[in-house]
CSV table of C-alpha atoms and ligand atoms in Angstrom, one decimal:
chain,number,residue,atom,x,y,z
A,1,MET,CA,7.2,-24.6,-25.0
A,2,ASN,CA,5.1,-21.8,-23.4
A,3,ASN,CA,4.7,-19.0,-25.3
A,4,PHE,CA,3.0,-16.0,-23.6
A,5,SER,CA,1.9,-13.3,-26.1
A,6,SER,CA,-1.4,-12.4,-24.7
A,7,ILE,CA,-2.4,-11.6,-21.2
A,8,CYS,CA,-5.5,-10.8,-19.4
A,9,VAL,CA,-5.1,-8.7,-16.3
A,10,ILE,CA,-8.0,-8.5,-13.7
A,11,GLY,CA,-8.2,-5.2,-11.5
A,12,LEU,CA,-6.8,-2.2,-12.9
A,13,GLY,CA,-5.9,-0.5,-9.7
A,14,TYR,CA,-2.5,0.5,-8.2
A,15,ILE,CA,-0.8,-2.7,-9.3
A,16,GLY,CA,-3.1,-4.1,-12.1
A,17,LEU,CA,-3.0,-0.9,-14.2
A,18,PRO,CA,1.1,-0.4,-14.0
A,19,THR,CA,1.6,-4.2,-14.8
A,20,ALA,CA,-0.8,-4.5,-17.7
A,21,SER,CA,0.5,-1.2,-19.3
A,22,LEU,CA,4.2,-2.2,-18.7
A,23,LEU,CA,3.4,-5.6,-20.4
A,24,GLY,CA,1.8,-3.7,-23.2
A,25,THR,CA,4.8,-1.5,-23.8
A,26,LYS,CA,6.8,-4.6,-23.7
A,27,GLY,CA,5.0,-6.2,-27.0
A,28,TYR,CA,2.5,-8.3,-25.1
A,29,ASN,CA,-1.4,-8.1,-26.5
A,30,VAL,CA,-2.9,-7.2,-23.2
A,31,ILE,CA,-6.5,-6.4,-22.0
A,32,GLY,CA,-7.3,-5.2,-18.6
A,33,VAL,CA,-10.5,-6.0,-17.0
A,34,ASP,CA,-12.3,-3.5,-14.3
A,35,VAL,CA,-15.4,-3.2,-12.8
A,36,SER,CA,-15.8,0.2,-13.1
A,37,LYS,CA,-16.8,1.9,-16.3
A,38,ASN,CA,-15.2,5.1,-15.4
A,39,VAL,CA,-11.8,3.3,-15.1
A,40,ILE,CA,-12.2,1.5,-18.4
A,41,ASP,CA,-13.2,4.8,-20.4
A,42,THR,CA,-10.2,6.8,-18.7
A,43,ILE,CA,-7.9,4.0,-19.7
A,44,ASN,CA,-8.9,3.6,-23.1
A,45,ARG,CA,-8.6,7.4,-23.6
A,46,GLY,CA,-5.0,7.0,-22.6
A,47,GLU,CA,-5.2,8.6,-19.1
A,48,ILE,CA,-4.9,7.3,-15.6
A,49,HIS,CA,-7.3,7.4,-12.5
A,50,ILE,CA,-4.6,7.0,-9.8
A,51,VAL,CA,-1.5,9.0,-9.2
A,52,GLU,CA,2.0,7.6,-9.8
A,53,PRO,CA,5.2,9.0,-11.2
A,54,ASP,CA,5.4,8.4,-15.0
A,55,LEU,CA,2.3,6.0,-15.2
A,56,ASP,CA,0.4,8.5,-17.2
A,57,ILE,CA,3.2,8.1,-20.1
A,58,LEU,CA,3.3,4.2,-19.8
A,59,VAL,CA,-0.6,4.1,-20.0
A,60,LYS,CA,-0.7,6.5,-22.9
A,61,SER,CA,2.0,4.4,-24.9
A,62,ALA,CA,0.7,1.1,-24.2
A,63,VAL,CA,-3.0,2.2,-25.1
A,64,ASN,CA,-1.5,4.2,-28.3
A,65,SER,CA,0.4,1.2,-29.6
A,66,GLY,CA,-2.9,-0.9,-29.8
A,67,ASN,CA,-1.3,-3.6,-27.3
A,68,PHE,CA,-3.4,-2.3,-24.1
A,69,ARG,CA,-7.2,-2.1,-23.9
A,70,ALA,CA,-9.2,-1.9,-21.0
A,71,ALA,CA,-12.6,-3.9,-21.0
A,72,ALA,CA,-15.5,-4.9,-18.8
A,73,SER,CA,-15.0,-8.5,-19.4
A,74,PRO,CA,-12.1,-11.0,-19.8
A,75,ALA,CA,-11.0,-12.2,-23.1
A,76,GLU,CA,-8.9,-15.8,-23.7
A,77,ALA,CA,-5.1,-15.2,-23.1
A,78,ASP,CA,-1.9,-17.1,-22.4
A,79,VAL,CA,-1.7,-15.5,-19.1
A,80,PHE,CA,-4.2,-14.3,-16.6
A,81,ILE,CA,-3.1,-12.0,-13.8
A,82,ILE,CA,-5.5,-11.4,-10.9
A,83,ALA,CA,-4.7,-8.3,-9.1
A,84,VAL,CA,-7.8,-7.2,-7.1
A,85,PRO,CA,-8.0,-6.1,-3.4
A,86,THR,CA,-7.9,-8.2,-0.7
A,87,PRO,CA,-9.2,-6.0,2.3
A,88,PHE,CA,-10.3,-7.2,5.8
A,89,ASN,CA,-13.9,-7.0,7.2
A,90,ASP,CA,-14.5,-5.6,10.7
A,91,ASN,CA,-13.3,-8.5,12.5
A,92,HIS,CA,-9.9,-8.3,10.9
A,93,GLN,CA,-10.7,-11.2,8.9
A,94,PRO,CA,-9.5,-11.5,5.3
A,95,ASP,CA,-12.3,-10.9,2.5
A,96,LEU,CA,-11.4,-13.1,-0.4
A,97,SER,CA,-14.6,-12.2,-2.3
A,98,TYR,CA,-13.0,-10.1,-4.9
A,99,VAL,CA,-10.2,-13.2,-5.6
A,100,GLU,CA,-13.2,-15.5,-5.8
A,101,GLN,CA,-15.3,-13.0,-8.2
A,102,ALA,CA,-12.2,-12.6,-10.4
A,103,THR,CA,-11.6,-16.2,-10.6
A,104,ARG,CA,-15.2,-17.3,-11.8
A,105,LYS,CA,-14.7,-14.4,-14.1
A,106,ILE,CA,-11.6,-15.7,-16.0
A,107,SER,CA,-12.9,-19.5,-15.6
A,108,PRO,CA,-14.8,-19.7,-18.8
A,109,PHE,CA,-11.9,-18.2,-20.8
A,110,VAL,CA,-9.2,-20.3,-19.4
A,111,LYS,CA,-7.7,-23.0,-22.0
A,112,PRO,CA,-5.3,-25.9,-21.4
A,113,GLY,CA,-1.9,-24.6,-21.2
A,114,ASN,CA,-2.6,-21.3,-19.6
A,115,LEU,CA,-0.9,-19.7,-16.7
A,116,VAL,CA,-3.1,-18.2,-13.7
A,117,ILE,CA,-1.3,-15.9,-11.5
A,118,LEU,CA,-2.4,-14.6,-8.2
A,119,GLU,CA,-0.6,-11.1,-7.4
A,120,SER,CA,-3.0,-10.1,-4.8
A,121,THR,CA,-1.7,-10.2,-1.3
A,122,SER,CA,-3.3,-13.4,0.2
A,123,PRO,CA,-3.9,-15.2,3.3
A,124,VAL,CA,-1.9,-18.7,3.4
A,125,GLY,CA,-3.6,-21.2,1.4
A,126,THR,CA,-5.8,-18.7,-1.0
A,127,THR,CA,-3.9,-19.9,-4.2
A,128,ASP,CA,-4.5,-23.4,-3.6
A,129,GLY,CA,-8.0,-23.2,-1.4
A,130,CYS,CA,-9.8,-20.4,-3.4
A,131,VAL,CA,-8.2,-19.9,-7.0
A,132,ALA,CA,-7.2,-23.5,-7.8
A,133,LYS,CA,-10.5,-24.8,-5.8
A,134,ILE,CA,-12.8,-22.7,-8.0
A,135,LEU,CA,-11.0,-23.8,-11.2
A,136,GLU,CA,-11.1,-27.3,-10.6
A,137,ALA,CA,-14.6,-27.2,-9.6
A,138,GLU,CA,-15.5,-25.6,-12.8
A,139,GLY,CA,-13.8,-28.5,-14.7
A,140,HIS,CA,-10.2,-27.5,-15.2
A,141,ASP,CA,-7.5,-30.1,-14.9
A,142,ILE,CA,-5.3,-28.0,-12.4
A,143,ILE,CA,-2.7,-30.6,-12.2
A,144,ASN,CA,-1.8,-31.1,-15.9
A,145,ASP,CA,-3.4,-28.4,-17.9
A,146,VAL,CA,-3.7,-25.2,-16.2
A,147,PHE,CA,-0.9,-23.5,-14.2
A,148,ILE,CA,-1.6,-21.6,-11.0
A,149,ALA,CA,0.8,-19.7,-9.2
A,150,HIS,CA,1.0,-17.1,-6.5
A,151,CYS,CA,3.7,-14.1,-7.4
A,152,PRO,CA,3.0,-11.4,-4.6
A,153,GLU,CA,3.6,-7.8,-6.0
A,154,ARG,CA,6.1,-6.0,-3.8
A,155,VAL,CA,6.3,-2.5,-5.2
A,156,LEU,CA,6.2,0.8,-3.3
A,157,PRO,CA,3.7,3.2,-4.0
A,158,GLY,CA,5.8,6.3,-5.6
A,159,ARG,CA,8.4,3.9,-7.1
A,160,ILE,CA,6.2,1.2,-8.8
A,161,LEU,CA,7.2,1.6,-12.3
A,162,ILE,CA,10.9,1.0,-11.3
A,163,GLU,CA,10.3,-1.6,-8.7
A,164,LEU,CA,8.0,-3.6,-11.0
A,165,ILE,CA,11.0,-4.2,-13.2
A,166,GLN,CA,13.9,-4.1,-10.6
A,167,ASN,CA,12.6,-6.1,-7.8
A,168,ASP,CA,13.4,-9.6,-7.0
A,169,ARG,CA,10.1,-11.5,-7.4
A,170,ILE,CA,9.0,-14.6,-5.4
A,171,VAL,CA,6.9,-17.0,-7.6
A,172,GLY,CA,5.2,-20.1,-5.8
A,173,GLY,CA,3.3,-22.4,-7.8
A,174,THR,CA,0.5,-25.0,-6.8
A,175,THR,CA,2.7,-27.7,-8.6
A,176,GLU,CA,6.2,-27.6,-9.3
A,177,LYS,CA,5.4,-27.3,-13.1
A,178,ALA,CA,3.2,-24.3,-12.2
A,179,THR,CA,6.1,-22.8,-10.5
A,180,GLN,CA,8.3,-23.4,-13.5
A,181,VAL,CA,6.1,-21.9,-15.9
A,182,ALA,CA,5.2,-18.7,-13.8
A,183,SER,CA,9.0,-18.2,-13.3
A,184,LYS,CA,9.6,-18.2,-17.0
A,185,PHE,CA,7.0,-15.8,-17.6
A,186,TYR,CA,8.4,-13.2,-15.0
A,187,GLN,CA,12.0,-13.6,-16.4
A,188,GLU,CA,10.8,-12.3,-19.6
A,189,PHE,CA,10.1,-8.8,-18.1
A,190,VAL,CA,11.9,-8.8,-14.6
A,191,SER,CA,15.5,-7.5,-14.2
A,192,GLY,CA,15.7,-8.7,-10.4
A,193,GLN,CA,16.0,-12.2,-9.8
A,194,VAL,CA,12.9,-14.7,-9.7
A,195,LEU,CA,12.7,-16.9,-6.8
A,196,GLU,CA,10.8,-20.2,-7.1
A,197,THR,CA,9.0,-21.7,-4.2
A,198,ASN,CA,5.7,-23.2,-3.7
A,199,ALA,CA,2.5,-21.3,-3.3
A,200,LYS,CA,2.1,-21.2,0.5
A,201,THR,CA,5.5,-19.9,1.1
A,202,ALA,CA,5.2,-17.1,-1.9
A,203,GLU,CA,1.9,-16.3,0.3
A,204,LEU,CA,3.6,-15.9,3.6
A,205,SER,CA,6.7,-14.2,2.3
A,206,LYS,CA,4.7,-11.4,1.3
A,207,LEU,CA,2.8,-11.3,4.7
A,208,THR,CA,6.2,-11.5,6.5
A,209,GLU,CA,7.6,-8.7,4.6
A,210,ASN,CA,5.0,-6.2,5.5
A,211,SER,CA,4.7,-7.7,9.3
A,212,PHE,CA,8.2,-7.0,9.6
A,213,ARG,CA,8.0,-3.5,8.6
A,214,ASP,CA,4.9,-3.3,10.9
A,215,VAL,CA,6.6,-4.8,13.9
A,216,ASN,CA,9.8,-2.5,13.4
A,217,ILE,CA,7.6,0.9,12.9
A,218,ALA,CA,6.0,-0.1,16.2
A,219,PHE,CA,9.2,-0.4,17.7
A,220,ALA,CA,9.9,3.0,16.8
A,221,ASN,CA,6.4,4.4,17.8
A,222,GLU,CA,6.8,2.7,21.1
A,223,LEU,CA,9.9,4.5,21.7
A,224,SER,CA,8.6,7.6,20.7
A,225,ILE,CA,6.2,7.3,23.5
A,226,ILE,CA,8.7,6.3,25.8
A,227,CYS,CA,10.8,9.3,25.0
A,228,GLU,CA,7.9,11.8,25.3
A,229,ASP,CA,8.0,11.0,28.9
A,230,GLU,CA,11.6,10.9,29.5
A,231,GLN,CA,11.8,14.4,27.4
A,232,ILE,CA,14.4,12.7,25.0
A,233,ASP,CA,14.2,13.5,21.2
A,234,VAL,CA,13.4,10.1,19.8
A,235,TRP,CA,14.8,11.1,16.1
A,236,GLU,CA,18.0,11.7,17.9
A,237,LEU,CA,17.8,8.5,19.8
A,238,ILE,CA,17.3,6.3,16.7
A,239,LYS,CA,19.8,8.1,14.6
A,240,LEU,CA,22.4,7.1,17.0
A,241,ALA,CA,21.3,3.9,17.9
A,242,ASN,CA,21.2,3.0,14.2
A,243,ARG,CA,25.0,3.9,14.2
A,244,HIS,CA,25.4,0.4,15.6
A,245,PRO,CA,26.2,-1.9,12.6
A,246,ARG,CA,23.3,-4.5,13.5
A,247,VAL,CA,20.6,-2.0,14.5
A,248,ASP,CA,18.2,-0.6,11.8
A,249,ILE,CA,15.2,0.9,13.5
A,250,LEU,CA,12.6,2.5,11.1
A,251,GLN,CA,10.8,6.0,12.0
A,252,PRO,CA,7.8,6.7,14.5
A,253,GLY,CA,5.1,8.7,12.9
A,254,PRO,CA,1.3,9.3,13.5
A,255,GLY,CA,0.7,5.7,13.0
A,256,VAL,CA,0.9,3.0,10.1
A,257,GLY,CA,-1.6,3.6,7.2
A,258,GLY,CA,-2.0,2.7,3.4
A,259,HIS,CA,-3.6,-0.7,2.3
A,260,CYS,CA,-0.4,-3.1,2.8
A,261,ILE,CA,1.3,-2.8,5.9
A,262,ALA,CA,-1.7,-2.1,8.3
A,263,VAL,CA,-3.5,-4.8,6.6
A,264,ASP,CA,-1.4,-7.6,5.7
A,265,PRO,CA,-0.4,-8.6,9.5
A,266,TRP,CA,-3.8,-9.3,10.2
A,267,PHE,CA,-4.0,-12.1,7.4
A,268,ILE,CA,-1.2,-14.1,9.5
A,269,ILE,CA,-2.9,-13.2,12.9
A,270,ASP,CA,-6.2,-14.6,11.4
A,271,ARG,CA,-4.8,-18.2,10.7
A,272,ALA,CA,-2.2,-18.3,13.6
A,273,GLY,CA,-4.2,-16.8,16.4
A,274,GLU,CA,-2.6,-16.8,19.8
A,275,LYS,CA,0.8,-17.7,18.1
A,276,ALA,CA,1.0,-14.3,16.4
A,277,LYS,CA,1.5,-12.5,19.7
A,278,LEU,CA,4.2,-10.2,18.4
A,279,ILE,CA,2.6,-9.6,15.0
A,280,ARG,CA,-0.7,-8.6,17.1
A,281,ALA,CA,0.9,-6.4,19.6
A,282,ALA,CA,2.8,-4.5,17.1
A,283,ARG,CA,-0.7,-3.7,15.1
A,284,GLU,CA,-2.1,-2.8,18.3
A,285,VAL,CA,0.7,-0.1,19.0
A,286,ASN,CA,0.6,1.2,15.5
A,287,ASP,CA,-3.3,1.4,15.5
A,288,SER,CA,-3.1,3.3,18.9
A,289,LYS,CA,-0.5,5.9,18.0
A,290,PRO,CA,-3.1,8.2,16.1
A,291,LEU,CA,-5.0,8.2,19.6
A,292,TRP,CA,-2.2,9.1,21.4
A,293,ILE,CA,-1.4,12.2,19.1
A,294,ILE,CA,-5.0,13.1,19.3
A,295,ASP,CA,-4.9,13.3,22.9
A,296,LYS,CA,-1.5,15.4,22.6
A,297,VAL,CA,-3.0,17.9,20.4
A,298,LEU,CA,-6.1,18.4,22.4
A,299,ASP,CA,-4.0,18.8,25.6
A,300,LYS,CA,-2.1,21.8,23.6
A,301,ALA,CA,-5.3,23.0,22.3
A,302,SER,CA,-6.8,23.5,25.8
A,303,LYS,CA,-4.3,26.1,26.4
A,304,PHE,CA,-5.9,28.2,23.9
A,305,LYS,CA,-9.6,29.7,24.0
A,306,ARG,CA,-10.3,28.4,20.6
A,307,PRO,CA,-6.8,28.0,18.6
A,308,SER,CA,-6.2,27.7,14.8
A,309,ILE,CA,-4.4,24.5,13.9
A,310,ALA,CA,-2.6,24.0,10.9
A,311,CYS,CA,-3.0,20.3,10.0
A,312,LEU,CA,0.1,19.4,7.5
A,313,GLY,CA,-0.8,16.5,5.5
A,314,LEU,CA,-4.0,13.9,5.1
A,315,ALA,CA,-2.0,11.3,2.7
A,316,PHE,CA,-0.9,7.9,4.5
A,317,LYS,CA,2.8,8.6,3.7
A,318,ALA,CA,5.1,11.2,1.9
A,319,ASN,CA,4.7,12.6,-1.6
A,320,VAL,CA,1.5,10.4,-2.6
A,321,ASP,CA,-2.1,11.6,-3.1
A,322,ASP,CA,-3.2,8.1,-1.4
A,323,LEU,CA,-5.6,9.0,1.7
A,324,ARG,CA,-6.6,5.1,2.2
A,325,GLU,CA,-6.3,4.3,5.7
A,326,SER,CA,-4.2,7.4,6.4
A,327,PRO,CA,-3.7,8.1,10.2
A,328,ALA,CA,-3.1,11.7,9.4
A,329,LEU,CA,-6.7,11.8,7.9
A,330,ASN,CA,-8.1,10.1,10.7
A,331,ILE,CA,-6.3,12.6,13.3
A,332,VAL,CA,-7.7,15.6,11.4
A,333,ARG,CA,-11.2,14.2,11.2
A,334,ALA,CA,-11.1,13.3,15.0
A,335,LEU,CA,-10.2,16.8,15.6
A,336,LYS,CA,-12.8,18.3,13.5
A,337,GLU,CA,-15.4,16.2,15.5
A,338,LYS,CA,-14.1,17.5,18.8
A,339,ASP,CA,-14.6,20.9,17.4
A,340,VAL,CA,-12.1,22.5,19.9
A,341,ALA,CA,-10.1,24.5,17.3
A,342,ASN,CA,-10.2,26.2,13.9
A,343,LEU,CA,-8.5,23.7,11.4
A,344,LEU,CA,-6.5,24.7,8.4
A,345,VAL,CA,-5.9,21.7,6.3
A,346,CYS,CA,-2.9,21.2,4.1
A,347,GLU,CA,-2.5,18.5,1.5
A,348,PRO,CA,-0.4,19.7,-1.6
A,349,ASN,CA,-1.1,16.7,-3.4
A,350,ILE,CA,-4.8,17.0,-3.5
A,351,LYS,CA,-7.0,20.1,-4.8
A,352,THR,CA,-10.1,19.3,-2.9
A,353,HIS,CA,-11.4,17.2,-0.3
A,354,PRO,CA,-15.0,16.3,0.4
A,355,GLU,CA,-14.9,17.1,4.3
A,356,PHE,CA,-12.0,19.9,4.5
A,357,GLU,CA,-11.5,23.0,2.9
A,358,ILE,CA,-7.8,22.4,1.4
A,359,VAL,CA,-5.7,25.5,2.6
A,360,ASP,CA,-2.4,26.6,1.0
A,361,PHE,CA,0.4,25.8,3.7
A,362,GLN,CA,2.3,29.1,4.0
A,363,THR,CA,-1.0,30.9,4.6
A,364,ALA,CA,-2.2,28.1,7.0
A,365,ILE,CA,1.3,28.6,9.0
A,366,LYS,CA,1.0,32.2,9.4
A,367,LYS,CA,-2.6,32.2,10.7
A,368,ALA,CA,-2.0,28.8,12.9
A,369,ASP,CA,-1.2,28.9,16.9
A,370,ILE,CA,-0.5,25.4,16.6
A,371,VAL,CA,1.1,23.6,13.7
A,372,LEU,CA,0.5,19.9,13.7
A,373,ILE,CA,2.9,18.2,11.3
A,374,LEU,CA,1.4,14.7,10.0
A,375,VAL,CA,3.2,13.7,6.9
A,376,ASP,CA,6.8,14.6,5.7
A,377,HIS,CA,5.9,15.7,2.4
A,378,LYS,CA,8.9,17.5,0.4
A,379,GLU,CA,6.9,20.9,0.6
A,380,PHE,CA,6.6,20.8,4.4
A,381,LYS,CA,10.5,20.1,4.8
A,382,SER,CA,11.2,23.4,3.4
A,383,LEU,CA,9.6,25.1,6.6
A,384,SER,CA,11.8,27.6,8.0
A,385,SER,CA,12.5,27.7,11.8
A,386,ALA,CA,11.7,31.3,11.5
A,387,SER,CA,8.3,30.8,10.3
A,388,LEU,CA,7.4,28.6,13.5
A,389,ILE,CA,8.8,31.3,16.2
A,390,GLU,CA,6.0,31.8,18.3
A,391,LYS,CA,4.0,28.8,17.3
A,392,MET,CA,3.3,25.5,19.3
A,393,VAL,CA,4.6,22.6,17.0
A,394,ILE,CA,3.6,19.3,17.1
A,395,ASP,CA,5.9,17.2,15.0
A,396,THR,CA,4.9,13.6,14.5
A,397,ARG,CA,7.6,13.0,11.8
A,398,GLY,CA,10.6,14.5,13.2
A,399,ILE,CA,11.1,17.0,9.9
A,400,THR,CA,11.8,19.9,12.3
A,401,LYS,CA,14.5,18.1,14.0
B,1,SAJ,N1,6.0,4.4,8.2
B,1,SAJ,C1,6.4,4.8,9.2
B,1,SAJ,N2,7.8,4.7,9.5
B,1,SAJ,C2,8.6,4.3,8.9
B,1,SAJ,C3,8.1,3.8,7.5
B,1,SAJ,C4,7.0,3.9,7.2
B,1,SAJ,O1,5.5,5.4,9.9
B,1,SAJ,O2,9.8,4.3,9.1
B,1,SAJ,C5,4.6,4.5,7.6
B,1,SAJ,C6,4.2,5.4,6.4
B,1,SAJ,O3,4.2,6.6,6.7
B,1,SAJ,C7,2.7,4.7,5.8
B,1,SAJ,C8,3.1,3.3,6.4
B,1,SAJ,O4,4.2,3.2,7.3
B,1,SAJ,O5,2.1,5.3,6.7
B,1,SAJ,C9,3.5,2.3,5.2
B,1,SAJ,O6,4.3,3.0,4.2
B,1,SAJ,P1,5.5,2.3,3.3
B,1,SAJ,O7,6.2,3.1,2.6
B,1,SAJ,O8,6.4,1.6,4.7
B,1,SAJ,O9,4.9,1.2,2.5
B,1,SAJ,P2,3.7,1.0,1.9
B,1,SAJ,O10,2.6,0.6,2.4
B,1,SAJ,O11,3.6,2.3,0.9
B,1,SAJ,O12,4.1,-0.3,0.6
B,1,SAJ,C10,4.3,-1.5,1.5
B,1,SAJ,C11,6.0,-2.0,0.9
B,1,SAJ,N3,6.4,-3.2,1.8
B,1,SAJ,C12,7.5,-3.0,2.2
B,1,SAJ,O13,8.3,-2.2,2.1
B,1,SAJ,C13,8.1,-4.4,3.1
B,1,SAJ,C14,5.8,-2.3,-0.5
B,1,SAJ,O14,7.2,-2.9,-0.8
B,1,SAJ,C15,4.7,-3.4,-0.9
B,1,SAJ,O15,4.6,-3.6,-2.2
B,1,SAJ,C16,3.3,-2.6,-0.2
B,1,SAJ,O16,3.4,-2.3,1.1
B,1,SAJ,C17,2.4,-3.8,-0.4
B,1,SAJ,O17,1.5,-3.6,-1.6
B,1,SAJ,O18,2.1,-4.6,0.1
């Protein structure tokens, strides 16, 4: 009954672009909408504006096939997918303005029988209270005519194209019928299982997944601080504890970055308030870890007149070029501000940075008095212990252990 042949994707970022180009290569007729003219022009040339393995090949092939084009405005389609950012404001309150704008933008093009999917990570109640509410206010029959569902994206940056297809997907409609229609759509191109629920449960499941990880990383970060006082190697400790069949602790680091794990728990805290004690404490532990690292570096630096510090990595995690919400970047920025050392900043995944000169990492190591390892990029893992002799090493990722 539901025939999905044309798709309109709103937002061509880390989720929207891979999704739109994947659907284009699967034979759907896809239009991708973005607010940036530069993004639209880049994609229509068959090129990409973000770094993700194999995404360039996928976009080129989808655009060349004629099935995928980018534009500034939406068009009529069978399925609308909203994949816009859901950041938070200064008080850690969710900013749903992009979701609101996207919904208003598609509204004139939505027809009876259409499916509208919100993929953006959203606070509980957004699919109903924002997307459905706006469409209803604009005259759509959201019970019988237009099917609205939340299907949170769950892909890991660096593995997006694989996980888009292979991950299980959670689909929650604002009505049972909407759940079924959305589920049928995802089953057309997902090889993982499509799990059906309601919109609110789908929203909270995504927030729960990222909060689980945040809480577990906070536990590891807290252990790392405790271990420092006890002069215990935290990485050895975790490795040993994880040999227990029911223990699986994640890894400590310089803090938690990216635009997901450090953000999504706040969407739970914002609604649950005092009830979300543990989730809030985990956020605070992870947010305070960069400050602890900065103090440690300043303490070591005070032992020199004006040391050279090789800062290895700016990205928010290994093997990506993404610097958003990166604890590594914030630590290097703070050290620059303190101005107690010459910084040799290395980031193999980017060529230039507006604030720092990017230095080749082998050269940086040679010149450095202090080596500060902030990201476990594959390039840094080849660091030989011989090259670190007579250097003071601060390894926030445990790669030299
Ligand atoms: N980190 C640690 N220790 C660890 C694991 C990660 O300090 O043991 C740090 C990383 O260095 C990084 C941050 O946490 O700064 C987040 O990295 P990540 O690889 O855990 O996750 P993201 O943000 O790249 O992607 C997450 C994923 N969620 C889960 O694994 C539950 C992904 O599946 C989601 O789609 C994505 O968030 C999202 O978009 O929400």
